[in-house]
Coordinates of C-alpha atoms in Angstrom, one line a residue:
M1 CA 153.3 143.5 122.9
N2 CA 156.4 143.1 120.9
L3 CA 158.4 140.2 119.3
T4 CA 162.0 140.3 118.5
K5 CA 164.4 138.2 116.3
N6 CA 166.2 137.2 119.4
E7 CA 163.1 135.5 120.9
V8 CA 162.7 133.7 117.8
Y9 CA 166.3 132.4 117.4
S10 CA 166.5 131.5 121.1
L11 CA 163.4 129.1 120.9
L12 CA 164.8 127.9 117.7
K13 CA 168.0 127.2 119.3
E14 CA 166.3 125.3 122.4
W15 CA 164.6 123.0 120.0
C16 CA 167.5 122.2 117.8
D17 CA 169.9 121.6 120.7
Y18 CA 167.0 119.3 122.1
M19 CA 167.1 117.5 118.8
L20 CA 170.9 117.3 118.6
D21 CA 170.7 115.5 122.1
H22 CA 168.3 113.0 120.5
T23 CA 170.6 112.3 117.4
V24 CA 172.5 108.9 117.1
K25 CA 176.1 109.6 117.6
G26 CA 179.3 107.3 117.6
I27 CA 177.9 104.8 114.8
E28 CA 179.2 104.9 111.5
D29 CA 176.0 102.6 110.0
P30 CA 174.6 104.5 107.4
N31 CA 171.3 103.4 108.5
L32 CA 171.6 104.8 111.6
K33 CA 174.7 107.5 111.6
G34 CA 172.8 111.0 112.2
A35 CA 169.3 109.6 112.7
M36 CA 167.1 111.2 115.2
L37 CA 165.6 109.2 117.7
C38 CA 161.9 110.1 119.0
P39 CA 161.5 109.7 122.6
A40 CA 157.6 109.6 122.4
C41 CA 157.4 107.0 119.4
G42 CA 160.9 105.0 119.8
F43 CA 161.6 105.4 116.2
V44 CA 163.1 107.5 113.5
H45 CA 160.6 109.9 111.9
G46 CA 161.8 109.9 108.2
R47 CA 161.5 113.5 107.4
F48 CA 163.8 114.8 110.1
A49 CA 166.1 116.1 107.5
D50 CA 163.5 119.0 107.4
S51 CA 165.4 120.4 110.1
I52 CA 168.3 121.3 107.7
L53 CA 167.3 124.8 107.3
A54 CA 167.2 125.6 111.1
Y55 CA 170.5 123.5 111.8
T56 CA 172.4 125.6 108.9
L57 CA 171.2 128.8 110.3
L58 CA 172.6 127.9 113.6
Y59 CA 175.9 127.1 112.1
T60 CA 176.0 130.3 110.3
E61 CA 174.9 132.5 113.5
T62 CA 177.3 130.5 116.0
G63 CA 180.1 129.0 113.6
D64 CA 179.7 125.7 115.7
E65 CA 180.6 122.9 113.6
K66 CA 178.1 120.6 115.5
Y67 CA 175.1 122.1 113.7
L68 CA 176.5 121.9 110.1
K69 CA 177.3 118.2 110.8
A70 CA 173.9 117.4 112.2
A71 CA 172.6 119.1 108.9
D72 CA 174.8 117.2 106.7
E73 CA 174.2 113.8 108.4
A74 CA 170.4 114.4 108.0
V75 CA 170.8 114.7 104.4
D76 CA 173.0 111.6 104.2
W77 CA 170.7 109.5 106.1
S78 CA 168.0 110.5 103.9
E79 CA 169.9 109.6 100.9
N80 CA 170.5 106.1 102.3
N81 CA 167.3 105.2 103.8
V82 CA 164.3 107.2 102.2
L83 CA 165.4 107.6 98.8
T84 CA 162.6 106.9 96.0
P85 CA 163.4 105.6 92.6
E86 CA 162.3 109.2 91.2
G87 CA 165.2 110.8 93.2
T88 CA 163.2 112.4 96.1
W89 CA 162.5 111.2 99.6
Y90 CA 160.0 109.1 100.9
N91 CA 157.9 110.0 104.2
D92 CA 159.4 107.3 106.4
I93 CA 161.5 104.0 106.0
N94 CA 158.4 101.9 105.8
A95 CA 156.5 104.3 103.9
T96 CA 155.6 104.6 100.2
W97 CA 154.2 108.1 100.2
Y98 CA 156.1 110.4 98.3
G99 CA 154.2 113.7 98.7
T100 CA 156.2 114.9 101.8
G101 CA 159.3 114.9 99.5
L102 CA 158.1 118.3 98.1
F103 CA 158.4 119.9 101.7
S104 CA 161.7 118.4 102.3
A105 CA 163.2 119.4 99.0
M106 CA 162.0 123.0 99.7
A107 CA 163.7 123.2 103.2
L108 CA 166.9 122.0 101.2
G109 CA 166.2 124.7 98.5
E110 CA 165.7 127.3 101.2
T111 CA 168.9 126.3 102.7
L112 CA 170.9 126.6 99.7
H113 CA 169.2 129.9 98.6
N114 CA 169.9 131.6 102.3
F115 CA 173.3 130.2 102.8
K116 CA 175.4 130.4 99.7
G117 CA 179.0 131.6 100.5
K118 CA 178.1 130.8 104.2
I119 CA 178.9 126.8 104.4
P120 CA 181.8 125.0 102.9
E121 CA 181.7 124.8 99.1
D122 CA 181.8 120.9 99.0
I123 CA 178.9 120.4 101.3
Y124 CA 177.0 123.2 99.4
N125 CA 177.9 121.6 95.9
K126 CA 176.7 118.1 97.2
W127 CA 173.5 119.6 98.4
Y128 CA 172.9 121.5 95.3
K129 CA 173.2 118.4 93.1
I130 CA 170.8 116.6 95.3
F131 CA 168.3 119.5 95.3
V132 CA 168.4 119.6 91.5
R133 CA 167.9 115.9 91.2
M134 CA 164.9 116.2 93.8
A135 CA 163.2 118.8 91.7
E136 CA 163.2 116.7 88.6
G137 CA 162.0 113.7 90.8
C138 CA 159.0 115.9 92.4
K139 CA 158.3 116.9 88.9
V140 CA 157.7 113.4 87.7
F141 CA 155.8 111.8 90.6
V142 CA 153.2 114.6 91.2
H143 CA 151.9 113.9 87.7
Y144 CA 151.5 110.0 88.4
D145 CA 147.8 108.8 87.8
W146 CA 147.9 107.6 91.6
Y147 CA 148.9 111.1 92.9
K148 CA 145.5 112.4 94.1
P149 CA 146.6 114.0 97.5
V150 CA 144.6 116.3 99.8
I151 CA 144.8 120.1 98.7
N152 CA 148.0 120.8 100.9
Y153 CA 149.9 118.9 98.5
Y154 CA 148.7 120.9 95.6
C155 CA 149.7 124.0 97.3
G156 CA 153.2 122.4 98.2
A157 CA 153.6 121.7 94.5
A158 CA 152.8 125.3 93.5
A159 CA 155.1 126.8 95.9
F160 CA 158.0 124.3 95.3
F161 CA 158.0 124.9 91.7
A162 CA 157.7 128.4 92.1
F163 CA 160.7 128.4 94.2
C164 CA 162.6 126.2 91.5
Y165 CA 161.9 128.7 89.0
R166 CA 163.3 131.6 91.1
F167 CA 166.3 129.7 92.5
L168 CA 167.2 127.6 89.2
G169 CA 165.8 130.2 86.8
D170 CA 164.2 127.7 84.4
E171 CA 160.9 128.6 82.9
K172 CA 159.6 125.1 83.0
Y173 CA 159.3 125.2 86.9
K174 CA 157.2 128.5 86.6
A175 CA 154.9 126.6 84.2
E176 CA 154.6 123.7 86.6
A177 CA 154.0 125.8 89.6
N178 CA 151.1 127.8 87.7
Y179 CA 149.4 124.5 86.5
W180 CA 148.9 123.6 90.1
E181 CA 148.1 127.2 91.4
E182 CA 145.1 127.3 88.9
I183 CA 143.5 124.3 90.5
I184 CA 143.9 125.6 93.9
S185 CA 142.5 129.0 92.9
H186 CA 139.2 127.4 92.6
Q187 CA 139.1 125.8 95.7
F188 CA 137.8 128.5 97.9
D189 CA 134.2 128.7 99.3
S190 CA 132.0 131.8 99.6
D191 CA 133.6 132.7 102.9
G192 CA 137.2 132.5 101.5
L193 CA 138.0 129.3 103.3
L194 CA 140.1 126.8 101.6
F195 CA 138.5 123.6 101.0
G196 CA 140.3 120.1 99.7
E197 CA 141.4 118.5 102.9
S198 CA 139.4 115.5 101.6
H199 CA 139.2 112.8 98.9
P200 CA 138.4 114.1 96.3
I201 CA 139.5 117.7 97.0
D202 CA 136.2 119.1 95.7
D203 CA 134.0 116.5 97.8
I204 CA 130.9 118.2 99.4
S205 CA 128.7 116.4 101.8
K206 CA 124.6 116.3 101.8
K207 CA 124.6 119.5 103.8
G208 CA 126.7 121.2 101.5
C209 CA 130.1 121.2 103.7
Y210 CA 133.5 120.7 102.4
G211 CA 136.5 119.2 103.8
I212 CA 138.0 122.2 105.4
D213 CA 141.0 121.8 107.9
L214 CA 142.2 125.1 109.6
G215 CA 145.4 123.5 111.1
Y216 CA 146.6 122.4 107.8
N217 CA 145.2 125.6 105.9
L218 CA 146.7 128.0 108.4
E219 CA 150.0 126.1 109.1
E220 CA 151.1 124.8 105.6
S221 CA 148.5 125.6 102.6
L222 CA 148.2 129.4 102.9
Q223 CA 151.9 129.6 103.9
L224 CA 152.8 127.9 100.7
L225 CA 150.4 129.7 98.5
I226 CA 151.8 133.2 99.8
Q227 CA 155.5 131.8 99.1
Y228 CA 154.3 130.8 95.8
A229 CA 153.2 134.5 94.9
L230 CA 156.3 136.0 96.1
Y231 CA 158.4 133.6 94.2
I232 CA 156.4 134.1 91.0
E233 CA 156.5 137.8 91.7
D234 CA 152.8 138.5 91.1
E235 CA 151.2 141.2 93.3
V236 CA 147.7 140.3 92.1
K237 CA 148.2 136.6 93.1
L238 CA 149.9 137.8 96.5
K239 CA 147.1 140.0 97.2
F240 CA 144.7 137.2 96.5
Y241 CA 146.1 134.7 98.7
C242 CA 146.6 137.3 101.3
D243 CA 143.0 138.3 101.4
K244 CA 142.2 134.2 101.8
A245 CA 144.5 134.0 104.5
L246 CA 143.0 137.1 106.3
A247 CA 139.6 135.3 106.0
H248 CA 141.0 132.4 107.9
L249 CA 142.0 134.6 111.0
E250 CA 138.6 134.2 112.1
F251 CA 139.7 131.1 113.7
I252 CA 142.8 132.2 115.6
M253 CA 142.0 132.5 119.3
P254 CA 143.1 135.7 121.4
D255 CA 145.7 133.5 122.9
G256 CA 147.2 132.6 119.5
A257 CA 145.8 129.0 119.4
I258 CA 144.3 127.6 116.2
D259 CA 140.8 126.6 116.4
N260 CA 140.3 123.2 114.4
S261 CA 138.0 121.7 116.9
F262 CA 135.8 120.9 113.8
G263 CA 138.6 120.3 111.0
S264 CA 138.3 117.6 108.5
R265 CA 141.8 116.3 109.6
H266 CA 141.4 117.6 113.3
N267 CA 142.7 114.1 114.4
K268 CA 146.1 115.9 113.8
W269 CA 144.8 118.9 115.8
T270 CA 146.9 120.1 118.9
Y271 CA 146.2 123.5 120.6
W272 CA 148.8 125.2 118.5
G273 CA 148.1 123.8 115.0
S274 CA 148.7 120.7 113.3
R275 CA 151.2 118.0 114.1
T276 CA 153.1 117.6 110.8
S277 CA 152.7 121.0 109.4
D278 CA 155.2 123.8 109.4
G279 CA 153.6 126.6 111.2
V280 CA 152.0 130.4 110.7
Q281 CA 155.4 131.8 111.1
E282 CA 156.5 130.4 107.9
A283 CA 155.1 133.1 105.6
F284 CA 153.1 135.4 107.6
P285 CA 156.1 137.4 108.6
R286 CA 156.9 138.1 105.0
V287 CA 153.7 139.8 104.4
A288 CA 153.1 141.6 107.6
K289 CA 154.1 145.1 106.0
Y290 CA 150.7 144.5 104.1
D291 CA 148.7 143.8 106.9
R292 CA 149.9 143.7 110.8
R293 CA 147.2 141.1 111.5
F294 CA 149.6 138.7 110.0
A295 CA 152.4 139.9 112.5
K296 CA 150.0 139.7 115.4
T297 CA 148.9 135.9 114.5
A298 CA 152.7 134.8 114.0
A299 CA 153.5 136.6 117.5
L300 CA 150.5 135.2 119.4
N301 CA 151.1 131.5 118.1
F302 CA 154.6 131.6 118.6
D303 CA 154.1 132.7 122.3
L304 CA 151.8 129.5 122.4
L305 CA 155.0 127.5 120.9
R306 CA 157.0 128.8 123.5
R307 CA 154.5 128.0 126.4
C308 CA 154.4 124.4 124.8
T309 CA 158.1 123.9 125.1
V310 CA 159.7 122.3 128.5
N311 CA 163.5 121.9 128.4
G312 CA 163.6 122.1 124.9
A313 CA 160.9 119.6 124.1
F314 CA 158.0 120.8 122.1
Y315 CA 154.9 119.2 123.3
G316 CA 151.8 118.5 121.7
G317 CA 149.4 120.9 123.6
L318 CA 149.4 122.9 127.0
M319 CA 148.8 119.9 129.0
Q320 CA 151.1 117.0 127.5
H321 CA 153.9 117.6 129.9
D322 CA 151.5 117.6 132.8
A323 CA 150.1 114.5 131.8
N324 CA 153.6 112.7 132.0
Q325 CA 153.6 111.9 128.1
P326 CA 156.9 112.5 126.1
A327 CA 157.0 115.0 123.3
C328 CA 156.9 113.5 119.9
I329 CA 160.2 115.2 118.3
H330 CA 158.1 115.4 114.8
H331 CA 156.6 118.5 116.0
S332 CA 159.9 120.0 116.8
F333 CA 161.5 119.4 113.3
A334 CA 158.6 120.1 111.3
H335 CA 158.1 123.6 112.9
T336 CA 161.8 124.5 112.9
K337 CA 161.6 125.5 109.3
A338 CA 159.0 127.9 109.9
L339 CA 160.7 129.6 112.9
A340 CA 164.1 129.7 110.8
L341 CA 162.2 131.5 107.9
M342 CA 160.6 133.8 110.5
Y343 CA 164.1 134.7 111.9
L344 CA 165.5 135.4 108.5
Y345 CA 162.5 137.5 106.9
M346 CA 161.0 139.2 109.7
D347 CA 161.1 143.0 110.1
E348 CA 161.0 143.6 113.8
K349 CA 159.1 147.2 113.2
D350 CA 156.2 144.9 111.9
F351 CA 156.1 143.2 115.4
E352 CA 155.9 146.4 117.7
N353 CA 153.0 147.4 119.6
L354 CA 151.1 144.6 118.3
E355 CA 148.5 145.5 121.1
N356 CA 147.0 148.1 118.8
V357 CA 146.2 145.3 116.3
T358 CA 143.0 143.4 116.6
L359 CA 142.3 140.1 115.3
P360 CA 138.4 139.1 114.7
R361 CA 138.0 136.6 117.5
E362 CA 139.6 139.3 120.1
T363 CA 136.1 141.4 119.5
A364 CA 132.8 140.4 121.0
Y365 CA 130.7 140.1 117.8
G366 CA 128.1 137.8 118.6
I367 CA 127.8 134.7 116.2
K368 CA 129.4 134.0 112.9
T369 CA 128.4 131.5 110.5
F370 CA 130.5 129.2 108.0
Q371 CA 130.3 126.0 106.2
N372 CA 126.7 126.6 104.7
G373 CA 125.4 127.6 108.1
Y374 CA 126.6 124.5 109.9
L375 CA 129.6 126.0 111.8
K376 CA 128.9 128.5 114.3
L377 CA 131.5 130.6 116.0
I378 CA 130.1 132.5 119.0
S379 CA 132.0 135.5 120.6
V380 CA 130.0 137.2 123.6
G381 CA 131.8 139.1 126.4
D382 CA 135.1 137.0 127.3
I383 CA 133.6 133.8 125.8
R384 CA 134.5 132.1 122.6
A385 CA 132.6 128.9 121.4
T386 CA 132.6 126.9 118.2
I387 CA 129.5 124.7 117.7
S388 CA 129.6 122.4 114.7
A389 CA 126.9 120.2 112.7
I390 CA 129.2 119.7 109.8
D391 CA 128.5 116.7 108.2
H392 CA 131.7 116.2 106.2
I393 CA 133.9 113.0 107.3
V394 CA 137.3 112.0 105.7
Q395 CA 137.4 108.3 105.3
T396 CA 135.8 107.1 108.5
D397 CA 133.3 107.8 111.5
D398 CA 136.0 107.3 113.9
R399 CA 137.4 110.7 113.0
S400 CA 134.3 112.6 113.4
N401 CA 133.2 115.2 115.8
M402 CA 129.9 116.6 114.5
G403 CA 126.4 116.6 115.9
G404 CA 125.7 120.1 116.9
N405 CA 128.1 119.7 120.0
L406 CA 130.0 122.2 122.0
N407 CA 133.2 121.6 120.0
F408 CA 135.2 124.3 121.5
L409 CA 134.6 126.8 124.6
W410 CA 137.3 129.1 125.7
H411 CA 137.1 132.1 128.2
K412 CA 139.6 134.9 128.6
K413 CA 140.3 134.2 132.4
Y414 CA 140.3 130.3 132.2
G415 CA 141.4 129.4 128.8
A416 CA 140.1 126.2 127.0
I417 CA 137.5 124.8 128.8
C418 CA 135.8 121.9 126.3
A419 CA 137.9 120.9 123.1
A420 CA 136.5 118.1 121.0
T421 CA 138.5 115.0 120.3
M422 CA 138.2 112.1 117.7
H423 CA 134.9 109.8 118.1
N424 CA 137.1 106.8 118.6
F425 CA 141.1 107.6 118.7
F426 CA 143.1 105.5 116.4
L427 CA 146.5 106.2 114.7
V428 CA 145.5 107.4 111.6
E429 CA 149.1 107.8 110.4
P430 CA 151.0 105.6 112.5
T431 CA 154.3 107.0 111.9
N432 CA 153.0 110.7 112.1
F433 CA 151.3 109.9 115.6
Q434 CA 152.3 108.8 119.0
N435 CA 150.7 106.4 121.0
L436 CA 150.1 107.4 124.8
R437 CA 152.9 105.9 127.0
N438 CA 151.4 106.8 130.4
A439 CA 147.6 106.2 130.0
E440 CA 145.1 103.4 130.4
K441 CA 142.9 104.3 127.8
T442 CA 141.9 107.2 125.3
L443 CA 138.3 108.6 125.9
C444 CA 136.3 110.6 123.7
M445 CA 136.2 114.2 124.9
T446 CA 133.6 115.7 122.7
P447 CA 130.7 117.1 124.6
R448 CA 127.7 114.8 123.5
I449 CA 124.7 113.0 124.3
V450 CA 125.1 109.1 124.8
C451 CA 122.4 106.6 124.5
G452 CA 123.4 103.1 124.1
D453 CA 125.1 102.8 120.6
Y454 CA 124.0 106.3 119.8
K455 CA 126.3 109.2 120.2
S456 CA 125.8 112.6 119.0
D457 CA 129.3 113.5 118.1
A458 CA 128.9 111.0 115.2
D459 CA 125.4 112.2 113.9
K460 CA 125.2 113.6 110.5
T461 CA 121.8 114.5 110.7
V462 CA 121.6 117.4 113.5
E463 CA 120.2 120.5 112.3
I464 CA 121.2 123.7 113.7
S465 CA 120.1 127.6 114.1
S466 CA 121.3 130.6 116.1
S467 CA 120.1 134.2 117.1
G468 CA 120.9 137.1 119.1
D469 CA 124.1 139.6 119.2
N470 CA 127.2 140.3 121.1
K471 CA 125.5 140.7 124.5
K472 CA 123.5 137.6 124.2
S473 CA 123.5 134.6 121.6
T474 CA 121.8 131.3 121.5
V475 CA 122.3 128.3 119.2
S476 CA 119.6 125.9 119.0
V477 CA 120.5 122.2 118.0
A478 CA 117.8 119.5 116.8
G479 CA 118.4 115.9 116.7
N480 CA 115.5 114.3 114.6
N481 CA 116.5 110.8 115.3
E482 CA 115.6 108.1 117.9
L483 CA 116.0 110.5 120.5
N484 CA 114.5 113.6 119.0
F485 CA 116.7 115.8 121.3
K486 CA 117.0 119.5 121.4
I487 CA 119.7 121.6 122.7
D488 CA 119.8 125.2 123.4
Y489 CA 123.2 126.8 124.1
T490 CA 122.9 130.4 125.5
F491 CA 125.8 132.7 126.0
E492 CA 125.5 135.8 127.9
G493 CA 128.2 137.6 129.8
D494 CA 130.7 135.0 131.5
E495 CA 128.1 132.4 131.5
V496 CA 126.9 129.5 129.1
K497 CA 123.5 128.0 129.8
I498 CA 123.1 124.3 128.1
A499 CA 119.2 123.2 128.2
I500 CA 118.8 119.7 126.8
A501 CA 115.5 117.7 126.4
S502 CA 115.3 114.2 124.9
E503 CA 112.2 111.9 124.3
K504 CA 114.5 109.0 125.7
D505 CA 116.8 108.5 128.9
A506 CA 120.2 109.6 127.9
L507 CA 123.5 110.7 129.2
Y508 CA 125.2 114.0 128.8
S509 CA 128.9 113.8 128.5
L510 CA 130.8 117.0 129.6
P511 CA 134.3 116.9 129.9
I512 CA 136.3 119.9 131.2
I513 CA 139.6 120.7 130.8
A514 CA 141.7 120.7 133.9
E515 CA 145.4 119.8 134.4
S516 CA 146.1 117.2 137.1
K517 CA 147.4 119.6 139.5
A518 CA 144.4 122.0 139.2
E519 CA 142.1 122.4 142.1
I520 CA 138.7 120.9 141.9
K521 CA 135.9 121.0 144.6
A522 CA 132.6 119.6 144.5
S523 CA 130.3 121.5 146.8
S524 CA 127.1 119.6 146.3
P525 CA 126.1 116.8 144.0
N526 CA 124.8 119.2 141.6
E527 CA 128.0 121.6 141.4
I528 CA 131.4 121.5 140.9
T529 CA 134.1 124.2 140.6
F530 CA 137.4 124.1 138.7
R531 CA 140.5 126.2 139.8
N532 CA 138.3 128.4 141.9
M533 CA 136.9 130.3 138.9
L534 CA 134.8 127.9 136.6
T535 CA 131.6 126.5 138.3
V536 CA 129.5 124.0 136.5
S537 CA 126.2 123.3 137.8
S538 CA 123.0 121.5 136.6
N539 CA 119.4 120.7 138.1
A540 CA 120.6 117.0 137.5
E541 CA 123.3 115.3 139.6
I542 CA 126.7 115.7 138.1
K543 CA 128.8 112.5 138.4
T544 CA 132.3 111.5 137.5
E545 CA 133.6 108.0 136.3
D546 CA 136.6 108.0 138.5
G547 CA 136.5 110.5 141.1
L548 CA 138.6 113.3 140.3
K549 CA 140.9 111.4 137.7
R550 CA 142.0 113.2 134.6
Y551 CA 142.5 111.7 131.3
F552 CA 144.7 113.1 128.6
N553 CA 143.9 113.3 124.9
Q554 CA 146.4 113.8 122.3
V555 CA 143.7 115.6 120.0
G556 CA 144.0 119.1 121.4
G557 CA 146.5 118.0 123.9
F558 CA 144.4 118.5 126.9
E559 CA 143.7 116.7 130.3
Y560 CA 140.0 116.3 131.2
L561 CA 137.6 115.4 133.9
P562 CA 134.7 113.8 132.2
L563 CA 131.5 115.0 133.9
E564 CA 128.2 112.9 133.4
I565 CA 124.9 114.4 133.5
P566 CA 121.9 112.2 133.4
L567 CA 119.1 113.1 131.0
K568 CA 115.4 112.0 131.8
A569 CA 112.7 111.4 129.1
N570 CA 110.8 114.3 128.1
E571 CA 112.1 116.4 131.0
T572 CA 114.7 119.5 130.5
T573 CA 118.0 119.2 131.9
E574 CA 119.8 122.5 132.5
I575 CA 123.3 123.1 132.9
S576 CA 125.2 126.1 133.7
L577 CA 129.1 127.0 133.4
I578 CA 130.2 130.3 134.5
V579 CA 133.5 131.8 135.1
K580 CA 134.2 134.1 138.0

């Protein structure tokens, strides 16, 4: 397995050309000129100027003025439409959030740093003045009393001011960077996972669980912390944050996906990462010489990004295009920065023969436990699974996906089989999410027990235990509530067995991932086969709500066929999922 700079460049150019096709042209109104229209959301996402680094890179590589024009107009649009009183940029026209100005300013700074002498002097000087003003503006607002963000912004502040120190040479920015980094350095749990994607950042639940989000941690926060150490030129800090990043690779799937099925902000999860963050390609290539697992992670995930791209549009998951849902352009411009930095900094030698590099979840290790024992990762044979009884919630139960449910199930041959979603989907950040354009409704796709108003995916009280090895492992879940249920998940070979007992009649909802064109056969009322390889069977009748109709969910980005299996009081219902 190899990855070349030409491959990175090719995908980056494909995305940028698509973005150019969706840029307003022929209008001189400064409120519209150069704006990037989103075909999914029908409006302008205010952070599209983050694409400046990618556009300028393409200009320097091709000499084509259209890319430089797009970059310059993106900056001008931002100056005219999202400028804050402090001199940085808001997240959106109708938003009052300043925090993302750190990331936009860093994109502008990286552009100046990498392309001085390669772009016209008048444009460089204009952008330089804006950058210096933004640096001072960011320094002001991050100390406002109301500025109490989640942890990725602390990481952004540390990295941005470290960059300012390196680029501008002013010691005050180094002091500012170190101030934020000192806070962050204490935000790692005993497993090395960064916590703080919560309010407050040190929030801890009754079960001893933190606000940990693998999408933001892997795609943004750790990328920023590595950059902080590189800009400060501190080898001790660099090793510290590289070691923490390696601990997070436990959640990289063998196909390059980021398992964020349990994350505190998994409402933004899509199979390749998180909708509004940067990407694992941003800093991992720069430290691949220290450990080639960084290179393999970046390469595998890059291949997934490529698989999610159709005709230049970068979709929010493997099945969004199949579901006839347009791609949100925010995915593209947010991740172009990471691809541009990968192209600029990667050493192709680090990306050769990656088949000789092994990531943790590529091995069958049995069970690993995180989050004070309430998060289980299972790796048996070709099966990978995640079961979460974490009780940490950010803001509202509607975002929850807990209860000891099968949050994620994957097989080497089939791919993703189950993937949890929000309890009740809603637009947590309306300008950063997309409504479904071609769907009747958004269903909860977390495997769960349902009984009247009770749904196990919102149950904080469930207890969990596990036993076994890499040949056979069992995770047991106990719900000491009105149902007094017990679930045993047993993993062996290519099969998952689920045994459920409840003191009341209930329903087990088991949504199975299958794109609309996938072949599905029901050989009996108790057995159904997907793609001629995955068979789901039960000692109870398996029902579907609307025949074989699939439902798409933008969390994860999958299509599902929801299966419903009745549970009879005080009887054990057995379910088998086996891949052949």
